Short mmCIF file of C-alpha atoms in Angstrom, two decimals:
data_model
loop_
_atom_site.label_atom_id
_atom_site.label_comp_id
_atom_site.label_asym_id
_atom_site.label_seq_id
_atom_site.Cartn_x
_atom_site.Cartn_y
_atom_site.Cartn_z
CA UNK J 1 82.03 59.29 -121.30
CA UNK J 2 83.13 61.46 -118.39
CA UNK J 3 85.20 64.57 -119.09
CA UNK J 4 88.91 64.48 -118.45
CA UNK J 5 90.59 66.23 -115.55
CA UNK J 6 90.12 69.99 -115.57
CA UNK J 7 87.64 69.97 -118.47
CA UNK J 8 84.42 70.36 -116.53
CA UNK J 9 85.83 73.11 -114.32
CA UNK J 10 86.16 75.58 -117.15
CA UNK J 11 83.02 74.80 -119.12
CA UNK J 12 80.52 76.98 -117.26
CA UNK J 13 81.28 80.41 -115.71
CA UNK J 14 81.41 79.93 -111.96
CA UNK J 15 79.19 81.74 -109.50
CA UNK J 16 82.21 83.64 -108.20
CA UNK J 17 83.10 84.84 -111.71
CA UNK J 18 79.51 85.92 -112.40
CA UNK J 19 79.52 87.94 -109.17
CA UNK J 20 82.84 89.48 -110.18
CA UNK J 21 81.34 90.73 -113.45
CA UNK J 22 78.42 92.30 -111.56
CA UNK J 23 80.86 93.99 -109.16
CA UNK J 24 82.76 95.44 -112.13
CA UNK J 25 79.50 96.81 -113.57
CA UNK J 26 78.47 98.40 -110.26
CA UNK J 27 81.90 99.94 -109.67
CA UNK J 28 81.97 101.39 -113.18
CA UNK J 29 78.45 102.78 -112.78
CA UNK J 30 79.46 104.47 -109.51
CA UNK J 31 82.53 105.82 -111.31
CA UNK J 32 80.34 107.39 -114.00
CA UNK J 33 78.08 108.91 -111.33
CA UNK J 34 81.09 110.26 -109.43
CA UNK J 35 82.37 111.78 -112.66
CA UNK J 36 79.01 113.50 -113.10
CA UNK J 37 79.23 114.97 -109.61
CA UNK J 38 82.76 116.18 -110.37
CA UNK J 39 81.52 117.97 -113.49
CA UNK J 40 78.46 119.68 -112.01
CA UNK J 41 80.30 120.79 -108.87
CA UNK J 42 83.27 122.12 -110.83
CA UNK J 43 85.66 119.88 -108.90
CA UNK J 44 87.59 118.61 -111.91
CA UNK J 45 90.76 120.40 -110.75
CA UNK J 46 90.14 119.67 -107.08
CA UNK J 47 93.46 117.84 -106.85
CA UNK J 48 95.44 120.69 -108.38
CA UNK J 49 96.13 122.16 -111.79
CA UNK J 50 99.73 121.15 -112.35
CA UNK J 51 100.70 118.11 -114.36
CA UNK J 52 102.31 116.42 -111.35
CA UNK J 53 98.89 116.35 -109.64
CA UNK J 54 97.89 113.26 -111.60
CA UNK J 55 97.68 110.50 -110.47
CA UNK J 56 98.55 112.08 -107.09
CA UNK J 57 96.38 114.72 -105.45
CA UNK J 58 98.11 118.02 -104.70
CA UNK J 59 101.32 116.04 -105.04
CA UNK J 60 100.37 113.74 -102.14
CA UNK J 61 98.80 110.32 -101.65
CA UNK J 62 96.51 111.66 -98.90
CA UNK J 63 94.92 114.97 -99.98
CA UNK J 64 93.67 117.87 -97.84
CA UNK J 65 90.06 117.62 -96.70
CA UNK J 66 88.34 120.44 -98.59
CA UNK J 67 85.14 119.67 -100.52
CA UNK J 68 86.40 119.96 -104.10
CA UNK J 69 89.48 117.90 -103.33
CA UNK J 70 87.49 115.14 -101.62
CA UNK J 71 85.05 114.93 -104.54
CA UNK J 72 87.81 114.61 -107.13
CA UNK J 73 89.88 112.27 -104.95
CA UNK J 74 86.85 110.01 -104.38
CA UNK J 75 86.38 109.89 -108.14
CA UNK J 76 89.97 108.78 -108.59
CA UNK J 77 89.64 106.10 -105.89
CA UNK J 78 86.55 104.71 -107.59
CA UNK J 79 88.47 104.73 -110.88
CA UNK J 80 91.18 102.63 -109.23
CA UNK J 81 88.67 100.13 -107.82
CA UNK J 82 86.81 99.84 -111.14
CA UNK J 83 90.09 99.38 -113.03
CA UNK J 84 91.20 96.56 -110.73
CA UNK J 85 87.86 94.79 -111.12
CA UNK J 86 87.88 95.12 -114.92
CA UNK J 87 91.41 93.74 -115.12
CA UNK J 88 90.42 90.88 -112.79
CA UNK J 89 87.45 89.97 -114.98
CA UNK J 90 89.61 90.14 -118.10
CA UNK J 91 92.36 87.98 -116.59
CA UNK J 92 89.83 85.38 -115.48
CA UNK J 93 88.14 85.38 -118.88
CA UNK J 94 91.42 84.96 -120.77
CA UNK J 95 92.92 82.30 -118.51
CA UNK J 96 89.94 80.17 -117.48
CA UNK J 97 87.22 80.75 -120.06
CA UNK J 98 89.14 80.83 -123.34
CA UNK J 99 86.57 78.37 -124.72
CA UNK J 100 84.05 81.26 -124.73
CA UNK J 101 85.52 83.39 -127.55
CA UNK J 102 82.83 86.08 -127.34
CA UNK J 103 83.60 86.59 -123.67
CA UNK J 104 87.35 86.85 -124.26
CA UNK J 105 86.90 89.25 -127.19
CA UNK J 106 84.42 91.46 -125.33
CA UNK J 107 86.75 91.72 -122.35
CA UNK J 108 89.57 92.68 -124.71
CA UNK J 109 87.38 95.57 -125.89
CA UNK J 110 86.66 96.50 -122.25
CA UNK J 111 90.37 96.62 -121.43
CA UNK J 112 91.07 98.84 -124.45
CA UNK J 113 88.27 101.19 -123.38
CA UNK J 114 89.67 101.20 -119.84
CA UNK J 115 93.10 102.22 -121.11
CA UNK J 116 91.54 104.97 -123.24
CA UNK J 117 89.54 106.12 -120.21
CA UNK J 118 92.68 106.41 -118.07
CA UNK J 119 94.47 108.38 -120.80
CA UNK J 120 91.49 110.69 -121.26
CA UNK J 121 91.32 111.25 -117.51
CA UNK J 122 94.98 112.24 -117.46
CA UNK J 123 94.52 114.51 -120.50
CA UNK J 124 91.52 116.17 -118.86
CA UNK J 125 93.70 117.25 -115.94
CA UNK J 126 96.79 118.05 -118.02
CA UNK J 127 94.88 120.40 -120.32
CA UNK J 128 92.62 121.84 -117.57
CA UNK J 129 89.21 120.45 -118.48
CA UNK J 130 88.77 121.24 -122.20
CA UNK J 131 85.16 120.62 -123.26
CA UNK J 132 85.99 118.21 -126.09
CA UNK J 133 88.09 115.91 -123.90
CA UNK J 134 85.52 116.03 -121.09
CA UNK J 135 82.84 114.90 -123.55
CA UNK J 136 85.09 112.14 -124.90
CA UNK J 137 85.78 111.06 -121.32
CA UNK J 138 82.04 110.73 -120.64
CA UNK J 139 81.30 108.99 -123.95
CA UNK J 140 84.06 106.43 -123.37
CA UNK J 141 82.96 105.81 -119.78
CA UNK J 142 79.41 105.06 -120.92
CA UNK J 143 80.73 102.70 -123.61
CA UNK J 144 82.86 100.89 -121.03
CA UNK J 145 79.81 100.53 -118.79
CA UNK J 146 77.78 99.14 -121.68
CA UNK J 147 80.47 96.60 -122.61
CA UNK J 148 80.74 95.40 -119.01
CA UNK J 149 76.95 95.03 -118.84
CA UNK J 150 77.10 92.88 -121.96
CA UNK J 151 79.71 90.67 -120.25
CA UNK J 152 77.55 90.32 -117.13
CA UNK J 153 74.52 89.39 -119.23
CA UNK J 154 76.64 86.99 -121.27
CA UNK J 155 77.95 84.98 -118.31
CA UNK J 156 74.50 84.82 -116.70
CA UNK J 157 72.79 83.68 -119.90
CA UNK J 158 71.52 80.12 -120.42
CA UNK J 159 73.92 79.79 -123.37
CA UNK J 160 76.91 80.35 -121.08
CA UNK J 161 75.52 77.75 -118.67
CA UNK J 162 75.15 75.28 -121.54
CA UNK J 163 71.36 75.36 -121.26
CA UNK J 164 69.18 75.20 -124.34
CA UNK J 165 67.26 78.34 -125.28
CA UNK J 166 64.29 78.35 -127.66
CA UNK J 167 64.71 80.48 -130.77
CA UNK J 168 62.99 83.85 -130.92
CA UNK J 169 59.83 84.40 -132.88
CA UNK J 170 59.70 87.00 -135.66
CA UNK J 171 57.81 89.32 -133.33
CA UNK J 172 60.43 88.96 -130.61
CA UNK J 173 63.32 89.48 -133.02
CA UNK J 174 61.71 92.66 -134.32
CA UNK J 175 61.14 93.99 -130.78
CA UNK J 176 64.72 93.09 -129.81
CA UNK J 177 66.11 94.96 -132.81
CA UNK J 178 64.04 98.04 -131.98
CA UNK J 179 65.23 97.87 -128.36
CA UNK J 180 68.83 97.94 -129.59
CA UNK J 181 68.07 101.16 -131.48
CA UNK J 182 66.35 102.58 -128.40
CA UNK J 183 69.40 101.83 -126.26
CA UNK J 184 71.60 103.61 -128.81
CA UNK J 185 69.26 106.59 -128.74
CA UNK J 186 69.48 106.64 -124.93
CA UNK J 187 73.28 106.78 -125.22
CA UNK J 188 72.94 109.82 -127.49
CA UNK J 189 70.52 111.40 -125.00
CA UNK J 190 73.01 111.09 -122.14
CA UNK J 191 75.74 112.63 -124.29
CA UNK J 192 73.46 115.56 -125.15
CA UNK J 193 73.05 116.15 -121.42
CA UNK J 194 76.82 116.01 -121.02
CA UNK J 195 77.09 118.65 -123.75
CA UNK J 196 74.88 120.95 -121.67
CA UNK J 197 77.11 120.50 -118.61
CA UNK J 198 80.35 120.85 -120.59
CA UNK J 199 79.14 124.20 -121.98
CA UNK J 200 77.75 125.48 -118.69
CA UNK J 201 74.27 125.75 -120.24
CA UNK J 202 72.37 124.06 -117.42
CA UNK J 203 70.55 127.21 -116.36
CA UNK J 204 70.35 128.90 -119.76
CA UNK J 205 66.57 128.44 -119.70
CA UNK J 206 64.63 129.62 -116.67
CA UNK J 207 61.56 127.49 -117.31
CA UNK J 208 60.47 124.01 -118.31
CA UNK J 209 59.75 122.47 -120.83
CA UNK J 210 60.90 125.53 -122.83
CA UNK J 211 62.64 128.70 -121.65
CA UNK J 212 61.01 131.90 -120.35
CA UNK J 213 57.92 131.02 -118.27
CA UNK J 214 58.30 127.50 -119.58
CA UNK J 215 56.65 128.22 -122.94
CA UNK J 216 58.98 130.65 -124.70
CA UNK J 217 62.08 130.14 -126.84
CA UNK J 218 65.40 131.89 -126.29
CA UNK J 219 67.84 132.80 -129.06
CA UNK J 220 71.05 132.75 -126.98
CA UNK J 221 73.78 130.22 -127.76
CA UNK J 222 73.53 128.47 -124.38
CA UNK J 223 69.74 128.32 -124.53
CA UNK J 224 69.99 126.66 -127.94
CA UNK J 225 72.22 123.93 -126.47
CA UNK J 226 69.81 123.47 -123.57
CA UNK J 227 66.75 123.31 -125.82
CA UNK J 228 68.51 120.85 -128.13
CA UNK J 229 69.02 118.52 -125.17
CA UNK J 230 65.36 118.86 -124.19
CA UNK J 231 64.25 118.13 -127.75
CA UNK J 232 66.44 115.00 -127.83
CA UNK J 233 65.07 114.01 -124.42
CA UNK J 234 61.47 114.34 -125.63
CA UNK J 235 62.00 112.32 -128.81
CA UNK J 236 64.12 109.62 -127.16
CA UNK J 237 61.79 109.41 -124.15
CA UNK J 238 58.76 108.73 -126.36
CA UNK J 239 60.67 106.25 -128.53
CA UNK J 240 62.08 104.42 -125.51
CA UNK J 241 58.71 104.23 -123.75
CA UNK J 242 57.02 102.83 -126.86
CA UNK J 243 59.82 100.35 -127.44
CA UNK J 244 59.80 99.04 -123.87
CA UNK J 245 56.04 98.56 -124.10
CA UNK J 246 56.50 96.60 -127.31
CA UNK J 247 59.23 94.45 -125.75
CA UNK J 248 57.01 93.64 -122.77
CA UNK J 249 54.24 92.45 -125.08
CA UNK J 250 56.59 90.42 -127.27
CA UNK J 251 58.27 88.74 -124.29
CA UNK J 252 55.17 88.33 -122.16
CA UNK J 253 55.78 85.81 -119.39
CA UNK J 254 59.60 86.12 -119.42
CA UNK J 255 60.35 87.35 -115.90
CA UNK J 256 63.88 88.82 -116.40
CA UNK J 257 62.63 90.87 -119.35
CA UNK J 258 59.56 92.05 -117.46
CA UNK J 259 61.64 93.15 -114.44
CA UNK J 260 64.24 94.91 -116.61
CA UNK J 261 61.52 96.67 -118.62
CA UNK J 262 59.87 97.94 -115.44
CA UNK J 263 63.21 99.27 -114.18
CA UNK J 264 63.74 101.13 -117.48
CA UNK J 265 60.28 102.69 -117.19
CA UNK J 266 60.93 103.80 -113.61
CA UNK J 267 64.34 105.24 -114.53
CA UNK J 268 62.78 107.13 -117.46
CA UNK J 269 60.02 108.58 -115.29
CA UNK J 270 62.43 109.63 -112.53
CA UNK J 271 64.74 111.22 -115.09
CA UNK J 272 61.92 113.33 -116.54
CA UNK J 273 60.86 114.47 -113.07
CA UNK J 274 64.44 115.21 -112.02
CA UNK J 275 65.07 117.26 -115.17
CA UNK J 276 62.02 119.43 -114.49
CA UNK J 277 62.76 119.82 -110.77
CA UNK J 278 66.40 120.79 -111.36
CA UNK J 279 65.36 123.60 -113.72
CA UNK J 280 62.43 124.89 -111.71
CA UNK J 281 64.15 124.86 -108.31
CA UNK J 282 67.67 125.72 -109.53
CA UNK J 283 69.18 123.08 -107.26
CA UNK J 284 72.89 123.23 -106.32
CA UNK J 285 75.54 121.24 -108.15
CA UNK J 286 75.51 118.20 -105.87
CA UNK J 287 71.78 117.77 -106.36
CA UNK J 288 72.14 118.23 -110.11
CA UNK J 289 74.48 115.26 -110.00
CA UNK J 290 71.38 113.16 -109.28
CA UNK J 291 69.99 114.09 -112.70
CA UNK J 292 73.16 112.88 -114.40
CA UNK J 293 73.24 109.77 -112.19
CA UNK J 294 69.71 108.89 -113.29
CA UNK J 295 70.76 109.48 -116.91
CA UNK J 296 73.56 106.94 -116.48
CA UNK J 297 71.13 104.53 -114.83
CA UNK J 298 68.73 104.95 -117.74
CA UNK J 299 71.49 104.12 -120.23
CA UNK J 300 72.62 101.12 -118.16
CA UNK J 301 69.13 99.66 -117.80
CA UNK J 302 68.23 100.29 -121.46
CA UNK J 303 71.44 98.58 -122.56
CA UNK J 304 70.80 95.66 -120.19
CA UNK J 305 67.27 95.20 -121.54
CA UNK J 306 68.50 95.33 -125.14
CA UNK J 307 71.08 92.66 -124.35
CA UNK J 308 68.62 90.50 -122.43
CA UNK J 309 66.20 90.21 -125.32
CA UNK J 310 68.86 89.12 -127.77
CA UNK J 311 68.73 85.48 -128.82
CA UNK J 312 70.34 83.25 -126.21
CA UNK J 313 70.37 85.87 -123.44
CA UNK J 314 67.23 84.73 -121.62
CA UNK J 315 65.43 81.48 -121.17
CA UNK J 316 62.08 81.98 -122.84
CA UNK J 317 58.95 80.55 -121.33
CA UNK J 318 57.49 77.76 -123.39
CA UNK J 319 54.38 78.72 -125.29
CA UNK J 320 51.37 76.48 -124.65
CA UNK J 321 51.27 73.65 -127.14
CA UNK J 322 48.49 73.37 -129.64
CA UNK J 323 46.19 70.44 -128.87
CA UNK J 324 46.92 67.71 -131.34
CA UNK J 325 44.03 66.37 -133.34
CA UNK J 326 43.77 62.67 -132.70
CA UNK J 327 43.14 60.54 -135.79
CA UNK J 328 40.11 58.29 -135.92
CA UNK J 329 40.12 55.16 -138.03
CA UNK J 330 37.37 54.97 -140.66
CA UNK J 331 34.49 52.87 -139.48
CA UNK J 332 36.06 52.47 -136.02
CA UNK J 333 35.40 55.66 -133.98
CA UNK J 334 36.65 53.93 -130.86
CA UNK J 335 40.15 53.49 -132.32
CA UNK J 336 41.92 56.60 -131.15
CA UNK J 337 45.67 57.13 -131.25
CA UNK J 338 47.09 57.29 -127.78
#
């Protein structure tokens, strides 16, 4: 029996809608990166310190062209673009894909996080960059990015396309659960780096991996914050690397998982190198933004991998079937079941 008018159109997320979710993810990622550049360059008040300078910039729609102002203004423009895309995805999900309750609910969460993000951004300017609000702003932005990644994975999954997906084995379920924990640990790692920036402790240690000459501790308050971040980075880095290796073995032959796992490994390696280089060379603020950008990329890729390996998120390759033993009738060896 053929579906009635308008039924088939809303069953499977369209290609245009799937691309829209990816665009929302990319815009939000660039927004997080731009926010990192704002923090490390000290451009948070680049559009002025008075309350009337939000959402305007120095009270105008078109700001003056000095560096700090352009950095902060670019951040606000990206926030506008990301907000429009998130609202567009939500509207489409609620009006056309109501039959996918998980999608509609997840986008409701994304919209709430977006509203909180806008309010936190305004509060950050109103109260002149207090550390607690800056940290909350970063934490919420990363959560919003993670939720949007889950939406993108959801609408690209075989389940959303009404394709059958084999159930996970016990080994795969265990690896997927561990990957979820590893993604959560990566989120905590990025926040610990944000704590370093918020407290101005980036250069509290003059060496790497420890402080003085790279192998000495320092008892100052800022050095303690810096060393705490490095300790978290070491523990999480080892845990994440081990987990990704385990996921690759459990999902051997599943191409999306293999590609995502390789991207996580590359992001982890680049982040370790960038952290060491930033400390040893004492790079300027704009270059230090690369370290925070890689941290956001590491969180995004770890979250994507954790979501991919959940049941129903990827089409698993079929395992080779066991050869079936063919029965032989007693006394008639030539009688073999076909």
